Short mmCIF file of C-alpha atoms in Angstrom, two decimals:
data_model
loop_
_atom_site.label_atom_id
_atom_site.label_comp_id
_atom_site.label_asym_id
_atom_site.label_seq_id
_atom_site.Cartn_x
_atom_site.Cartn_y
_atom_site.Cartn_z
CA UNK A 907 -163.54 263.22 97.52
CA UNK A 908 -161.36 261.03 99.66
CA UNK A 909 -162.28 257.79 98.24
CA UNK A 910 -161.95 259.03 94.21
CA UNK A 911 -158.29 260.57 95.15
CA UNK A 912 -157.88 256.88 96.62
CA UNK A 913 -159.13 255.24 93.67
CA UNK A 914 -157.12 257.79 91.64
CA UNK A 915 -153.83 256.89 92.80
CA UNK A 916 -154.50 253.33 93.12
CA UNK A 917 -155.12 253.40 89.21
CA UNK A 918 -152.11 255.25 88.14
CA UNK A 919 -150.01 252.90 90.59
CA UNK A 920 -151.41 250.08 88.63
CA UNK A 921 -150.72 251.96 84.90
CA UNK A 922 -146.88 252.60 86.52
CA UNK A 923 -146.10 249.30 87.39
CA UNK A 924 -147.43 247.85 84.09
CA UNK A 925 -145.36 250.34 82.40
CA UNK A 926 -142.30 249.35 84.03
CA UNK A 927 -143.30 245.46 82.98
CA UNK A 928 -143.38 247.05 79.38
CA UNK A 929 -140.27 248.11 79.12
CA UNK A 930 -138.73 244.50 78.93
CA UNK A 931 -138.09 242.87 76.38
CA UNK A 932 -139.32 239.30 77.55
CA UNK A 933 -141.39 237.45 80.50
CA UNK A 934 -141.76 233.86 81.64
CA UNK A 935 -144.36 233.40 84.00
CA UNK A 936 -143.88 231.35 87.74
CA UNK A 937 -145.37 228.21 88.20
CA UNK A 938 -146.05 226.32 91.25
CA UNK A 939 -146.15 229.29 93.69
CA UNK A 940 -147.41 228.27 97.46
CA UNK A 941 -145.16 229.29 99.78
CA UNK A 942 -143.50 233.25 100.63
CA UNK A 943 -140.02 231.34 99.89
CA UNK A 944 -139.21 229.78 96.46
CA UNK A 945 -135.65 229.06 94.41
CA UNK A 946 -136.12 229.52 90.55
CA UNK A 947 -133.31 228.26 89.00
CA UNK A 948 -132.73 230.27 85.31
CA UNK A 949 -133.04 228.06 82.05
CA UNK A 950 -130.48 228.72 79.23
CA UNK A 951 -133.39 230.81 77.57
CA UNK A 952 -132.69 233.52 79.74
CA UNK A 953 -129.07 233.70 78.88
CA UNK A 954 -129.75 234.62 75.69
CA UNK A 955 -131.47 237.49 76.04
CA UNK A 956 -130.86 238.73 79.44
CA UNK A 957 -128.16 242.05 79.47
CA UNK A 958 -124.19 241.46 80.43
CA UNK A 959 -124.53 242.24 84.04
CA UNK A 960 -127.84 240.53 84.74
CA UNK A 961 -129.02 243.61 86.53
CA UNK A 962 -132.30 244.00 84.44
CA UNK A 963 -134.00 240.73 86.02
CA UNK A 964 -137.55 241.47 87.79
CA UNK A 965 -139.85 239.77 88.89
CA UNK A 966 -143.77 241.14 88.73
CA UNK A 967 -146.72 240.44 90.22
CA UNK A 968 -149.78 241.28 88.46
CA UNK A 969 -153.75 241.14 90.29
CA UNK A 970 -156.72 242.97 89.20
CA UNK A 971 -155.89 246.05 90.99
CA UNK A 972 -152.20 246.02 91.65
CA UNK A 973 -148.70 245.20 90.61
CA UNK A 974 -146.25 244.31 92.52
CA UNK A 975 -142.06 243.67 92.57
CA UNK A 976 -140.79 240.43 94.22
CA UNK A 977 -137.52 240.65 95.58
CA UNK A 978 -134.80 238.14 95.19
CA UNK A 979 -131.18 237.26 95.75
CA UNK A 980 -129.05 235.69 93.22
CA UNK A 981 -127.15 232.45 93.68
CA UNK A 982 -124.37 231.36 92.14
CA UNK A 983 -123.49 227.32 92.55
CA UNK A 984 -120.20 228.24 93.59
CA UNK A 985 -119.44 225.30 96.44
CA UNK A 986 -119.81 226.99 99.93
CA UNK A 987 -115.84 227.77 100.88
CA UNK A 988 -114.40 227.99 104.17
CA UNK A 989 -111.04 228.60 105.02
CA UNK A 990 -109.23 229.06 108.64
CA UNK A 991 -105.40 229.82 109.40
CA UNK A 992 -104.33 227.15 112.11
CA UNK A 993 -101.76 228.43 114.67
CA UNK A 994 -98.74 227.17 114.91
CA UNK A 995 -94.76 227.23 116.53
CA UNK A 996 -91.46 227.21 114.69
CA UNK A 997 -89.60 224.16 116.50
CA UNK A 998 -86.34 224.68 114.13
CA UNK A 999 -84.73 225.73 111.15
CA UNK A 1000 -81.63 222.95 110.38
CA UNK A 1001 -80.00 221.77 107.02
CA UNK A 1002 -77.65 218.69 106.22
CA UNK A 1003 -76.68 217.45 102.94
CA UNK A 1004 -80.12 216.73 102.36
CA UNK A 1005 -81.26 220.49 102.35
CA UNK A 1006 -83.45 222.90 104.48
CA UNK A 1007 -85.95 221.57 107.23
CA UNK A 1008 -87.98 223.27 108.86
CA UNK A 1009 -90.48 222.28 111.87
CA UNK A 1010 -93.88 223.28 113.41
CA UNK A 1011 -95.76 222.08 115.64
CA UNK A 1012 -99.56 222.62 115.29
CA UNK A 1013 -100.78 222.37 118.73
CA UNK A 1014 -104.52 221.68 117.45
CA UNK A 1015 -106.73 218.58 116.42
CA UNK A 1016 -108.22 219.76 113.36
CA UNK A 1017 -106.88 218.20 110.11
CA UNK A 1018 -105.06 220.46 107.87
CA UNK A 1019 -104.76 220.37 103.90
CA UNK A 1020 -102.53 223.56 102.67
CA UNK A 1021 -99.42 225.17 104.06
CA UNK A 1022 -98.27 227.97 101.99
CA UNK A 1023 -94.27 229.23 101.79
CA UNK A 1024 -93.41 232.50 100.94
CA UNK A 1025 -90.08 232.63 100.14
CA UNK A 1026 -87.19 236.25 98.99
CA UNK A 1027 -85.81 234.23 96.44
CA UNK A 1028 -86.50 235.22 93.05
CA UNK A 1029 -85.68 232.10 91.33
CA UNK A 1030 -85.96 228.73 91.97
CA UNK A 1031 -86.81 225.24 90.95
CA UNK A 1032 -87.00 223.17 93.79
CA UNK A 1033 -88.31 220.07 95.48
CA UNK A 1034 -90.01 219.61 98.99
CA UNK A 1035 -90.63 216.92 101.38
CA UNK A 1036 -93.54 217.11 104.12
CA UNK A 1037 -93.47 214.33 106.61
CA UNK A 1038 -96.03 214.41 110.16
CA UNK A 1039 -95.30 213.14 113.20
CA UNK A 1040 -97.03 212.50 116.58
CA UNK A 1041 -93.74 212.45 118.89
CA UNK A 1042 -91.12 213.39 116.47
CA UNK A 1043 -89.51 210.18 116.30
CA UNK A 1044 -91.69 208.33 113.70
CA UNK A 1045 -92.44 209.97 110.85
CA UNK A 1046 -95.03 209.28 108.41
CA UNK A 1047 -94.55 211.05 104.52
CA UNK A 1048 -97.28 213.08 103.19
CA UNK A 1049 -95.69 214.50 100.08
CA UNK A 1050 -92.65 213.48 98.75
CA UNK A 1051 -90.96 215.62 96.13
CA UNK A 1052 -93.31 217.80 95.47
CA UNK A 1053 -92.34 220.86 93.03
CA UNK A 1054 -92.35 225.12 93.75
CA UNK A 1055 -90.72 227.30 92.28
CA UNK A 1056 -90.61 231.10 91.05
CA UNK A 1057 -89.51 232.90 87.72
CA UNK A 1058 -89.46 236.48 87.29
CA UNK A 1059 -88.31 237.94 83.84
CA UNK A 1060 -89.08 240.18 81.29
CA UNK A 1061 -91.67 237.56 79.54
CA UNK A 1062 -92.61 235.10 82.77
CA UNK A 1063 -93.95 236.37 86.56
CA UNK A 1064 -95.04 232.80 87.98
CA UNK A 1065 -94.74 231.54 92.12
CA UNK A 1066 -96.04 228.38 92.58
CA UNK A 1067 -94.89 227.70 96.14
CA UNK A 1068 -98.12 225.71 97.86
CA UNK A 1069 -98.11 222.29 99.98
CA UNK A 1070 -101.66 220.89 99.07
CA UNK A 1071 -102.24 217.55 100.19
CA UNK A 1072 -105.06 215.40 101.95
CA UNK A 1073 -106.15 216.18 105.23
CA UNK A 1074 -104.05 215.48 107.80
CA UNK A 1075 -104.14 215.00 111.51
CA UNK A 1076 -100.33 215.52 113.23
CA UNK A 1077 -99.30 217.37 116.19
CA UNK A 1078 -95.63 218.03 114.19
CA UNK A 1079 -95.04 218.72 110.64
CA UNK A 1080 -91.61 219.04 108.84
CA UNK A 1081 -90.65 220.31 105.78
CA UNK A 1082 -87.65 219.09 103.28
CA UNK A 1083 -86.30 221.62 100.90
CA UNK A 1084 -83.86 219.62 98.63
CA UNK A 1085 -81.80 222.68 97.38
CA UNK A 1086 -78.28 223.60 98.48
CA UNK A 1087 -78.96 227.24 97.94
CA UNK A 1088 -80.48 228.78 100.99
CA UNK A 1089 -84.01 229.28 100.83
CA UNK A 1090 -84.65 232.65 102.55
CA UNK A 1091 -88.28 231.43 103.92
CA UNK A 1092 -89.86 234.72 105.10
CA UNK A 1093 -93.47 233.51 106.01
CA UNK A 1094 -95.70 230.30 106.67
CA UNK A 1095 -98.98 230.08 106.52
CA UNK A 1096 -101.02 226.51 107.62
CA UNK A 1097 -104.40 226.70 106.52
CA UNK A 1098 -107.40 224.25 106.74
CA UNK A 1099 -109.61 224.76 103.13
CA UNK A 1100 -113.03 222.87 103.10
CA UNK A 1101 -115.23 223.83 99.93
CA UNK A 1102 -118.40 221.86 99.01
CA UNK A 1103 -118.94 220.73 95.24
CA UNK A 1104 -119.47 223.12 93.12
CA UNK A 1105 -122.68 223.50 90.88
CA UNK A 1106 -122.28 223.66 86.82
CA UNK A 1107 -123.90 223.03 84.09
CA UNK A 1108 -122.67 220.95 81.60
CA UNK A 1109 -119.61 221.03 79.36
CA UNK A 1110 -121.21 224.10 77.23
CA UNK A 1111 -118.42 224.19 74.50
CA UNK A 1112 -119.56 222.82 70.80
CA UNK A 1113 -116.35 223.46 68.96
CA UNK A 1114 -112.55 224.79 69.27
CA UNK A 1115 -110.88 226.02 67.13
CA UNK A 1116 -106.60 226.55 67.45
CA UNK A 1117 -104.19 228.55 65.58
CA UNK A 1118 -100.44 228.84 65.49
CA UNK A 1119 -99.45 232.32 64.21
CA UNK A 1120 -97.28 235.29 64.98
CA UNK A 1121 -95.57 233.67 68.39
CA UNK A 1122 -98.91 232.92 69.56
CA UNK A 1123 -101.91 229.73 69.91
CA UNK A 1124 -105.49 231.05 69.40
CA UNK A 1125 -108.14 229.51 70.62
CA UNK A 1126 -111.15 230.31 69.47
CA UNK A 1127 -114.23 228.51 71.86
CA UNK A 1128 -117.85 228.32 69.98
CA UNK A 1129 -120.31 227.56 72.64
CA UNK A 1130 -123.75 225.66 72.29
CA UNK A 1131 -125.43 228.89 73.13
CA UNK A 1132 -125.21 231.77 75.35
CA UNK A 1133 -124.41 231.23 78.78
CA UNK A 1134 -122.58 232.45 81.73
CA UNK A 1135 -119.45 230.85 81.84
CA UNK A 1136 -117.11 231.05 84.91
CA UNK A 1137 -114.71 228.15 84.20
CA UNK A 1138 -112.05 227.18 81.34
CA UNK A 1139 -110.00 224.06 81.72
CA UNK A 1140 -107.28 223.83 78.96
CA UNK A 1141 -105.61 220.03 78.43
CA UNK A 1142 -101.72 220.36 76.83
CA UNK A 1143 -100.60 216.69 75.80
CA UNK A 1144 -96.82 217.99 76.18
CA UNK A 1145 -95.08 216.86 78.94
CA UNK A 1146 -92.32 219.43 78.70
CA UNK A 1147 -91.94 221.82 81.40
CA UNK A 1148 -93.83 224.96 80.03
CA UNK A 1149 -95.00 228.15 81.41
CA UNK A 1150 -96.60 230.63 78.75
CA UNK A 1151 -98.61 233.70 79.97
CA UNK A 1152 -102.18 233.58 78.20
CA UNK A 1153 -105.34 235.84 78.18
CA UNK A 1154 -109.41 235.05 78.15
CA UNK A 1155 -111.80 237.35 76.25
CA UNK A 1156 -115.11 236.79 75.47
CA UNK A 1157 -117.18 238.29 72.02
CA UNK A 1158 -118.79 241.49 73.58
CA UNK A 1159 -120.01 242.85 70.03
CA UNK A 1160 -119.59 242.32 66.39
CA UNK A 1161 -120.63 244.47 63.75
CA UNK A 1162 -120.91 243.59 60.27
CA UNK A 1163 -119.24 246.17 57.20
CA UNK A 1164 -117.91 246.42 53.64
CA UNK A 1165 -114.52 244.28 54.66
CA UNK A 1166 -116.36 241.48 56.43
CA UNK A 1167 -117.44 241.21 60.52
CA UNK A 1168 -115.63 242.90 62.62
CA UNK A 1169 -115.15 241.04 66.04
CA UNK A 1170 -114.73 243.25 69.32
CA UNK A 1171 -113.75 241.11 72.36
CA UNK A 1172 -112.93 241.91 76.11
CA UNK A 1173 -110.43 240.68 78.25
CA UNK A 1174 -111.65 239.04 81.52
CA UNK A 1175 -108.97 237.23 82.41
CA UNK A 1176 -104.51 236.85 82.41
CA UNK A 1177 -102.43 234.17 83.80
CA UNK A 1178 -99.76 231.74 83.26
CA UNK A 1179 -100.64 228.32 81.31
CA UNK A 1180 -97.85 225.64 83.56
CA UNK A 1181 -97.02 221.97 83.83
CA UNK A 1182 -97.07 222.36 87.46
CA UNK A 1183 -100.78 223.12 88.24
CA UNK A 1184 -104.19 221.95 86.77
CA UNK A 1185 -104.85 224.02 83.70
CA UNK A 1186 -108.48 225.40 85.65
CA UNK A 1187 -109.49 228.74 85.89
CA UNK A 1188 -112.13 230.43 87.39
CA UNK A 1189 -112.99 234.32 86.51
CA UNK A 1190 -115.85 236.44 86.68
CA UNK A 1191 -118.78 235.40 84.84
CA UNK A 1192 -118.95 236.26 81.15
CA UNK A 1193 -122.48 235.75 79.24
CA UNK A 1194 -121.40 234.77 75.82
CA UNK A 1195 -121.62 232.41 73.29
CA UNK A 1196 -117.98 232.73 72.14
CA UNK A 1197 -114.63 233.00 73.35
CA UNK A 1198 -111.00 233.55 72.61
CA UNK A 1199 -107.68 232.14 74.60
CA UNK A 1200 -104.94 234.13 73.59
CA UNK A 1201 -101.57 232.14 74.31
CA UNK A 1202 -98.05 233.83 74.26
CA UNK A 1203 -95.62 231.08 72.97
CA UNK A 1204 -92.45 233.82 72.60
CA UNK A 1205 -89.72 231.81 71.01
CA UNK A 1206 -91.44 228.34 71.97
CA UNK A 1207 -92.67 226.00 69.72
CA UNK A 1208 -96.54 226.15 70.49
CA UNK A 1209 -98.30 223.77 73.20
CA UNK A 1210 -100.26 221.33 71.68
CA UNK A 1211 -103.68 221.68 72.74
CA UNK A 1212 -105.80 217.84 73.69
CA UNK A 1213 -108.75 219.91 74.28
CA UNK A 1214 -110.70 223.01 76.00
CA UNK A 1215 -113.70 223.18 77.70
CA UNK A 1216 -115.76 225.77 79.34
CA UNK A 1217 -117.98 225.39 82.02
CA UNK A 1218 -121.29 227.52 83.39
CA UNK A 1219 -122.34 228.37 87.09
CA UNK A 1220 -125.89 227.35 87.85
CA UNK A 1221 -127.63 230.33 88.96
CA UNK A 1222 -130.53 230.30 91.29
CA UNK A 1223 -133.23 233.20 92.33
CA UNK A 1224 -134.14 233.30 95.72
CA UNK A 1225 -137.36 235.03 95.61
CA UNK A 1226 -140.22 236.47 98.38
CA UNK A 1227 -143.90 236.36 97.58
CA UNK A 1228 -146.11 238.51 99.74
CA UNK A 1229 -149.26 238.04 97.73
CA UNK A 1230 -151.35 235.86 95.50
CA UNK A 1231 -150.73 236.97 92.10
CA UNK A 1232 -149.81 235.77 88.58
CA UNK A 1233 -146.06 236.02 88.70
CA UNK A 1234 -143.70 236.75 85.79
CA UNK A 1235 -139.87 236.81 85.42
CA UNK A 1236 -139.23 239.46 83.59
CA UNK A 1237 -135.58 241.10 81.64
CA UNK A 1238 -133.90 241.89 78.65
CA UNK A 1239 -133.30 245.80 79.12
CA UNK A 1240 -129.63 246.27 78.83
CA UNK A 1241 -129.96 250.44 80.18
CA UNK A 1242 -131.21 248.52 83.70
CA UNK A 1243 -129.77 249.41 87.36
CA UNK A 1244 -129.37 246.53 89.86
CA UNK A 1245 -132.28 246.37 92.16
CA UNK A 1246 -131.63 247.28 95.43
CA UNK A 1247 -133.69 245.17 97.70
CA UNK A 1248 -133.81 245.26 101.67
CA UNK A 1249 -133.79 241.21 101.92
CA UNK A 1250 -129.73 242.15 100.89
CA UNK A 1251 -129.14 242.47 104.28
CA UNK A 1252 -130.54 239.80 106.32
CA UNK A 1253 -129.82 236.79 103.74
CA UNK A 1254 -129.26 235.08 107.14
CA UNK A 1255 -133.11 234.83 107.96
CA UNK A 1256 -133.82 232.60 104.43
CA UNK A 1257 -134.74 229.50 104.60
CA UNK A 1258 -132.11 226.92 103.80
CA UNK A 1259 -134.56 224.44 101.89
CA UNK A 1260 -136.74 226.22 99.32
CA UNK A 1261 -138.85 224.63 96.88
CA UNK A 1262 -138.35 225.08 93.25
CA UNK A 1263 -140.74 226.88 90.75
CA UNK A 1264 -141.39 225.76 86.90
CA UNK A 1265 -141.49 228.65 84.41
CA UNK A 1266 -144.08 229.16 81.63
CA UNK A 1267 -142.96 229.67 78.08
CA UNK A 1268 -141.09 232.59 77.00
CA UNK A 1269 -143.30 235.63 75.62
CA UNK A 1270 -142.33 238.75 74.25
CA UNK A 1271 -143.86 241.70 75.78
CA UNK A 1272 -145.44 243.86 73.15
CA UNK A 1273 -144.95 247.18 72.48
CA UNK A 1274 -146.78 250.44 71.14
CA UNK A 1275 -146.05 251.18 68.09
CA UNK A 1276 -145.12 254.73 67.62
CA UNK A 1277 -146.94 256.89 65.24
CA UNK A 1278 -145.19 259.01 62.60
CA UNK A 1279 -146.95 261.75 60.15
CA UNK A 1280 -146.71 260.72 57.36
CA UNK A 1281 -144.90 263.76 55.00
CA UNK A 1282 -146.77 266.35 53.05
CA UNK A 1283 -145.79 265.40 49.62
CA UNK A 1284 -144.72 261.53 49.28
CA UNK A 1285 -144.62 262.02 45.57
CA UNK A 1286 -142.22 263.50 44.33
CA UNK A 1287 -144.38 264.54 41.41
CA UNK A 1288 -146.08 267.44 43.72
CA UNK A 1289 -143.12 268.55 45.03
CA UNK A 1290 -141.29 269.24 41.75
CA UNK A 1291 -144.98 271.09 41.02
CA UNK A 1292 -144.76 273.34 44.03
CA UNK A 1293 -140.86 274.38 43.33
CA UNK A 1294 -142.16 275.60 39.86
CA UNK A 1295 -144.80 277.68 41.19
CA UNK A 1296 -143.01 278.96 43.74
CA UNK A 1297 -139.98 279.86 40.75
CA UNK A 1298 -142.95 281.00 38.51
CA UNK A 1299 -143.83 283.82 41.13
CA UNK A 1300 -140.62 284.68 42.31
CA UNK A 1301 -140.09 285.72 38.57
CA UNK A 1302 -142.96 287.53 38.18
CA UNK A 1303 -142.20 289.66 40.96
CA UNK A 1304 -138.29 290.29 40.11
CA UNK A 1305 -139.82 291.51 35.82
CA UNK A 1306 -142.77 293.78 37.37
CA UNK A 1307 -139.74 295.70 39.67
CA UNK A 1308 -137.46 295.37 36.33
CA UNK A 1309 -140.36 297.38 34.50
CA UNK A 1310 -140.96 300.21 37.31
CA UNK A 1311 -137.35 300.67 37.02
#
């Protein structure tokens, strides 16, 4: 009794587990599986079907008597980032005719590459000097009139007030403000930023499209295909000072009536196109094919735009086998949670060198089609028939109570 209870469960484990592979839309199976570690980096197929969030990626393991779920952790090629705050001590605060200085002394031998200034001003448009020393008698320029500067009103919000700059190795670091206004410096922050390259794909955009109208530039970015995009780099061939507030949507849904298409598109990211900074952005990822910059030009002429590109993450599965089995990846359920898997919590124990696996060809999982009854009368002939005997009867009834009457 035991042993057919055993066998009982173990069979409608098996029928669960193969249900939950059949409620995907798609599968690629793993190749190349021989260790419990592998990386399986995701091929521009699975973009185009996967759902927005990416939470409906499994992978399945299927044997003669079992199924089971792989866990994973996804990897996105962002470079690895690490940043540290360096302490420091305020020497002096002096001016001259020259401007504002202001001196530290980092009492530490790591190289440094960013100081940031936070300054109560509201407006400005000013130039700074950074010079390092050793002793404070010889010093040695690292930037030399370098811009910040703030505006705040009703149309523009923009700060740029950063020092980036190689790295450097000084005991003493001063800093020029050329302004005669008093800058009302309220904190410093020396910093030490080391990021590794990041990982992309290539330049995924196959045509732009820009319009002038109504105060604003639209561009409109057709990718090759669906992908994941997490960068936009915009090129402006003015060399005007410029500072326009823009927007980043991508195409969530389109549906197609009487009038036409009708586009519906979701905002993922706001910020201020400048001549001061590199045009880059970086935002959440976005799995679309197509996407919209929305450019507020006020009472500006509009930019003109060199070019636009877009730019997708690589994104790597880090996966645990516990058993020989014919792997599959599996997605493409857009109602799917987010797994929750334990190897969340100790990403630590990973190896840091994984071999990469090869993936089959894509195949569409099949589904049962659903039986319908088919109706009683699909001629209309016999239904017309039945409404006349029914009429004929409901007649003779009403005359036979007429004549008792």
């Amino acid at each position: 009794m035991k042993t057919k209870l055993l066998f009982f469960f173990g069979c409608l484990h098996v029928v669960f587990a193969f249900a939950q592979l059949n409620t995907y839309e798609h599968k690629m199976e793993l190749l190349g599986i021989e260790d419990q570690w592998h990386k399986i980096e995701l091929p521009d197929t699975v973009f185009e079907k996967v759902s927005q969030n990416m939470n409906d990626l499994r992978i399945y393991g299927i044997t003669e008597n079992d199924t089971l779920e792989s866990p994973y952790l996804m990897k996105v090629g962002f470079g690895d980032f690490y940043s540290k705050a360096i302490d420091f001590k305020v020497l002096n605060k002096t001016s001259n005719a020259k401007g504002y200085y202001f001196t530290y002394e980092v009492p530490t031998k790591e190289a440094i590459n960013l100081i940031r200034l936070d300054f109560e001003n509201k407006n400005f448009d000013w130039k700074v000097v950074l010079e390092g020393s050793q002793n404070q008698n010889e010093w040695f320029t690292i930037l030399n009139d370098h811009r910040i500067l703030s505006i705040q009103n009703e149309q523009t919000n923009y700060k740029y007030s950063y020092l980036n700059f190689p790295d450097a190795k000084f005991r003493y670091y001063r800093i020029l403000v050329k302004t005669q206004e008093k800058p009302k410096l309220s904190t410093t922050r020396i910093i030490v930023d080391v990021k590794s390259k990041d990982k992309f794909r290539e330049d995924a955009v196959a045509n732009v499209n820009v319009n002038d109208k109504n105060k604003q530039t639209i561009l409109n970015l057709d990718l090759k295909k669906r992908l994941p995009v997490s960068y936009l780099k915009i090129d402006v061939s003015d060399e005007i000072d410029f500072y326009r507030n823009f927007t980043i949507e991508y195409l969530a849904d389109s549906v197609q009536t009487e009038k036409g298409w009708r586009y519906s598109y979701r905002e993922i990211y706001y910020g201020t196109l400048n001549s001061i900074e590199k045009n880059e952005f970086t935002f959440p990822t976005s799995i679309a094919q197509k996407f919209r910059v929305t450019i507020d030009n006020n009472d500006n002429q509009p930019l003109t735009i060199k070019s636009a590109s877009a730019k997708a993450y690589v994104h790597e599965l880090h996966a645990r086998f516990s058993k020989p089995a014919t792997y599959y990846l599996a997605y493409g359920k857009t109602s799917d949670r987010k797994p929750q898997y334990d190897i969340s919590h100790a990403a630590a124990k990973i190896p840091v060198v994984l071999s990469s696996l090869s993936l089959g060809e894509v195949q569409n999982i099949p589904k049962k089609e659903i039986q319908t009854t088919a109706p009683l009368f699909e001629n209309k002939l016999w239904l017309w028939l039945v409404m006349g005997l029914i009429i004929l009867v409901l007649g003779g009834f009403t005359f036979k109570m007429m004549q008792k009457k």
